[in-house]
Amino acid sequence: MWGTFILELFERGEAVEVQRALEELLGPESGSTWATGGVYVFWDPVDCEALYVRITGDLPLRFAEHLGLRPASADDCKREQIADFFEDGRDRIGYTVIVLSGLDQQSTARQRSGRNREVPELIELNEELGAGVVALTRTLEGRLIAAHMARTGGIPRWNRNAGLLPARTPRAEGPILATATARLDDLDL
């Protein structure tokens, strides 16, 4: 079930600390009750607009790739766009993760590496359950992108495609995107 939004504003030099915090909160060895994956949003704190909306099974690892803290092809991450964002004179960038309960953990390489390989039934069950979690995660990603499209007329500028859009267009001023980009500053809806 969705419901936990974790928002952070950080400066370029604080990326390592943010990645460490994500690892402590969401990493496979963290012991938390949240899943390691979910939907994430990079956003501009000046106008509270989403720059990039995407999903991953491993939020700490993916953040590290986007910020150049781990090797990743420039085509597979937003390292260059984030660098350009800071070079354009921006002091901070917003980053939000929307996480699932740990009961909805999808299968990831780091998560599987900690499992007991001697119980293949557990591995198979985890893989089967993981497929449903990915579909759920893609649905939320699509809703966020559709809300951005309703608000601005286009997909977030760093996204290459719109993802899995919902059949019904969400409200342009809906609370999910507004919360994810810190545009909603209180819960009086």
Coordinates of C-alpha atoms in Angstrom, one line a residue:
M1 CA 0.0 0.0 0.0
W2 CA 1.2 3.5 -0.9
G3 CA 1.3 6.3 1.6
T4 CA 4.8 7.2 2.8
F5 CA 6.4 10.2 1.1
I6 CA 9.9 11.0 2.0
L7 CA 11.0 14.4 0.7
E8 CA 14.5 15.9 0.7
L9 CA 16.2 19.0 -0.6
F10 CA 19.9 18.7 -1.0
E11 CA 22.9 20.6 -2.3
R12 CA 25.3 19.0 -4.8
G13 CA 27.8 18.3 -2.0
E14 CA 25.2 16.5 0.2
A15 CA 24.5 13.6 -2.2
V16 CA 26.6 11.1 -0.3
E17 CA 24.8 11.9 2.9
V18 CA 21.4 11.5 1.2
Q19 CA 22.4 8.2 -0.3
R20 CA 23.6 7.0 3.1
A21 CA 20.3 8.0 4.7
L22 CA 18.4 6.2 1.9
E23 CA 20.5 3.1 2.6
E24 CA 19.8 3.3 6.3
L25 CA 16.0 3.7 5.7
L26 CA 15.4 1.6 2.7
G27 CA 18.4 -0.6 1.9
P28 CA 18.0 -4.4 2.0
E29 CA 20.0 -4.6 5.2
S30 CA 18.2 -1.7 6.9
G31 CA 15.7 -3.8 8.8
S32 CA 13.0 -1.2 8.1
T33 CA 9.4 -2.0 7.4
W34 CA 9.6 -0.3 4.0
A35 CA 10.4 -2.0 0.7
T36 CA 13.6 -1.1 -1.0
G37 CA 11.8 0.1 -4.1
G38 CA 9.1 2.5 -5.2
V39 CA 8.5 5.7 -7.2
Y40 CA 11.0 8.6 -7.0
V41 CA 10.8 12.2 -8.2
F42 CA 13.5 14.7 -8.8
W43 CA 11.9 18.2 -8.6
D44 CA 12.7 21.9 -8.8
P45 CA 12.3 23.5 -5.4
V46 CA 11.8 27.0 -7.0
D47 CA 8.6 26.2 -8.9
C48 CA 7.8 22.7 -7.4
E49 CA 7.7 21.1 -10.8
A50 CA 8.6 17.5 -11.4
L51 CA 11.8 17.1 -13.4
Y52 CA 11.8 13.3 -13.5
V53 CA 9.4 10.6 -12.3
R54 CA 10.5 7.0 -12.4
I55 CA 10.4 3.6 -10.6
T56 CA 13.1 1.3 -9.2
G57 CA 13.3 -1.8 -7.1
D58 CA 16.3 -0.3 -5.2
L59 CA 16.0 3.4 -4.3
P60 CA 19.4 3.8 -2.6
L61 CA 21.2 2.2 -5.4
R62 CA 19.4 4.1 -8.1
F63 CA 19.9 7.4 -6.4
A64 CA 23.7 6.7 -6.2
E65 CA 23.7 6.0 -10.0
H66 CA 21.8 9.2 -10.8
L67 CA 24.2 11.3 -8.7
G68 CA 27.4 9.6 -10.0
L69 CA 28.2 7.9 -6.8
R70 CA 28.0 4.5 -8.6
P71 CA 28.9 3.7 -12.1
A72 CA 26.1 3.9 -14.6
S73 CA 25.9 4.8 -18.3
A74 CA 24.9 8.4 -19.0
D75 CA 22.0 7.0 -21.0
D76 CA 20.7 5.0 -18.0
C77 CA 20.7 7.8 -15.4
K78 CA 20.2 11.6 -15.0
R79 CA 23.7 12.4 -13.8
E80 CA 24.3 14.9 -16.6
Q81 CA 20.9 16.6 -16.2
I82 CA 21.4 16.9 -12.5
A83 CA 24.9 18.4 -13.0
D84 CA 23.4 20.9 -15.5
F85 CA 20.7 21.8 -13.0
F86 CA 23.3 22.7 -10.5
E87 CA 25.5 24.5 -13.0
D88 CA 22.5 26.7 -14.0
G89 CA 22.9 28.3 -10.6
R90 CA 20.5 26.2 -8.6
D91 CA 21.6 25.6 -5.0
R92 CA 19.4 22.7 -4.2
I93 CA 17.3 20.0 -5.9
G94 CA 14.3 18.2 -4.5
Y95 CA 14.1 14.4 -4.3
T96 CA 11.1 12.4 -3.2
V97 CA 10.6 8.7 -2.7
I98 CA 7.2 7.2 -2.4
V99 CA 7.7 3.8 -0.8
L100 CA 5.7 0.6 -0.2
S101 CA 5.3 -1.5 2.8
G102 CA 8.0 -4.1 3.2
L103 CA 5.3 -6.7 2.7
D104 CA 5.3 -5.5 -1.0
Q105 CA 9.0 -6.0 -1.5
Q106 CA 9.9 -6.7 -5.1
S107 CA 12.7 -9.0 -6.1
T108 CA 16.0 -7.2 -6.6
A109 CA 19.6 -8.4 -6.9
R110 CA 20.7 -7.0 -3.6
Q111 CA 17.5 -8.3 -1.9
R112 CA 18.0 -11.8 -3.3
S113 CA 21.6 -11.9 -2.3
G114 CA 20.6 -12.0 1.3
R115 CA 18.1 -14.8 0.9
N116 CA 18.6 -18.4 1.8
R117 CA 19.4 -20.1 -1.5
E118 CA 18.5 -23.5 0.0
V119 CA 14.8 -22.8 -0.1
P120 CA 13.9 -22.5 -3.8
E121 CA 10.2 -22.2 -3.0
L122 CA 10.7 -19.0 -1.1
I123 CA 12.7 -17.5 -4.1
E124 CA 9.9 -18.6 -6.5
L125 CA 7.2 -17.1 -4.3
N126 CA 9.2 -13.8 -4.0
E127 CA 9.5 -13.6 -7.8
E128 CA 5.8 -14.2 -8.3
L129 CA 4.8 -11.6 -5.8
G130 CA 7.3 -9.2 -7.2
A131 CA 5.6 -9.1 -10.6
G132 CA 2.4 -7.7 -9.0
V133 CA 4.4 -5.1 -7.1
V134 CA 6.1 -3.8 -10.3
A135 CA 2.6 -3.4 -11.9
L136 CA 1.4 -1.4 -8.8
T137 CA 4.6 0.7 -8.9
R138 CA 4.2 1.5 -12.6
T139 CA 0.6 2.5 -12.0
L140 CA 1.6 5.1 -9.5
E141 CA 4.4 6.4 -11.8
G142 CA 1.9 6.8 -14.6
R143 CA -0.5 8.7 -12.3
L144 CA 2.2 11.1 -11.3
I145 CA 3.2 11.7 -14.9
A146 CA -0.4 12.1 -16.0
A147 CA -1.0 14.6 -13.2
H148 CA 2.1 16.5 -14.4
M149 CA 0.8 16.5 -17.9
A150 CA -2.6 17.8 -16.8
R151 CA -0.8 20.6 -14.9
T152 CA 1.8 21.6 -17.5
G153 CA 0.7 20.1 -20.8
G154 CA 3.8 17.8 -21.1
I155 CA 5.8 15.0 -19.4
P156 CA 8.5 16.0 -16.9
R157 CA 11.4 17.4 -18.9
W158 CA 13.9 14.7 -18.0
N159 CA 11.5 11.8 -18.8
R160 CA 11.8 10.2 -22.2
N161 CA 8.2 8.8 -22.2
A162 CA 5.0 9.0 -20.3
G163 CA 5.0 5.6 -18.8
L164 CA 1.8 3.7 -18.1
L165 CA -0.8 6.4 -18.1
P166 CA -4.2 5.8 -16.3
A167 CA -7.4 5.6 -18.3
R168 CA -8.8 8.6 -16.5
T169 CA -6.7 11.8 -16.3
P170 CA -6.0 12.8 -12.7
R171 CA -6.8 16.4 -11.5
A172 CA -4.0 18.9 -12.3
E173 CA -4.1 20.0 -8.7
G174 CA -4.3 16.5 -7.2
P175 CA -2.6 15.8 -3.9
I176 CA -0.2 13.0 -5.0
L177 CA 2.0 15.1 -7.3
A178 CA 1.5 18.2 -5.1
T179 CA 2.8 16.2 -2.1
A180 CA 5.7 14.6 -4.1
T181 CA 7.0 18.1 -5.3
A182 CA 6.3 20.0 -2.0
R183 CA 3.7 22.1 -3.6
L184 CA 1.2 20.9 -1.0
D185 CA 2.5 22.5 2.2
D186 CA -0.3 21.3 4.5
L187 CA -2.8 18.5 4.7
D188 CA -5.9 20.7 4.7
L189 CA -7.4 19.5 1.5

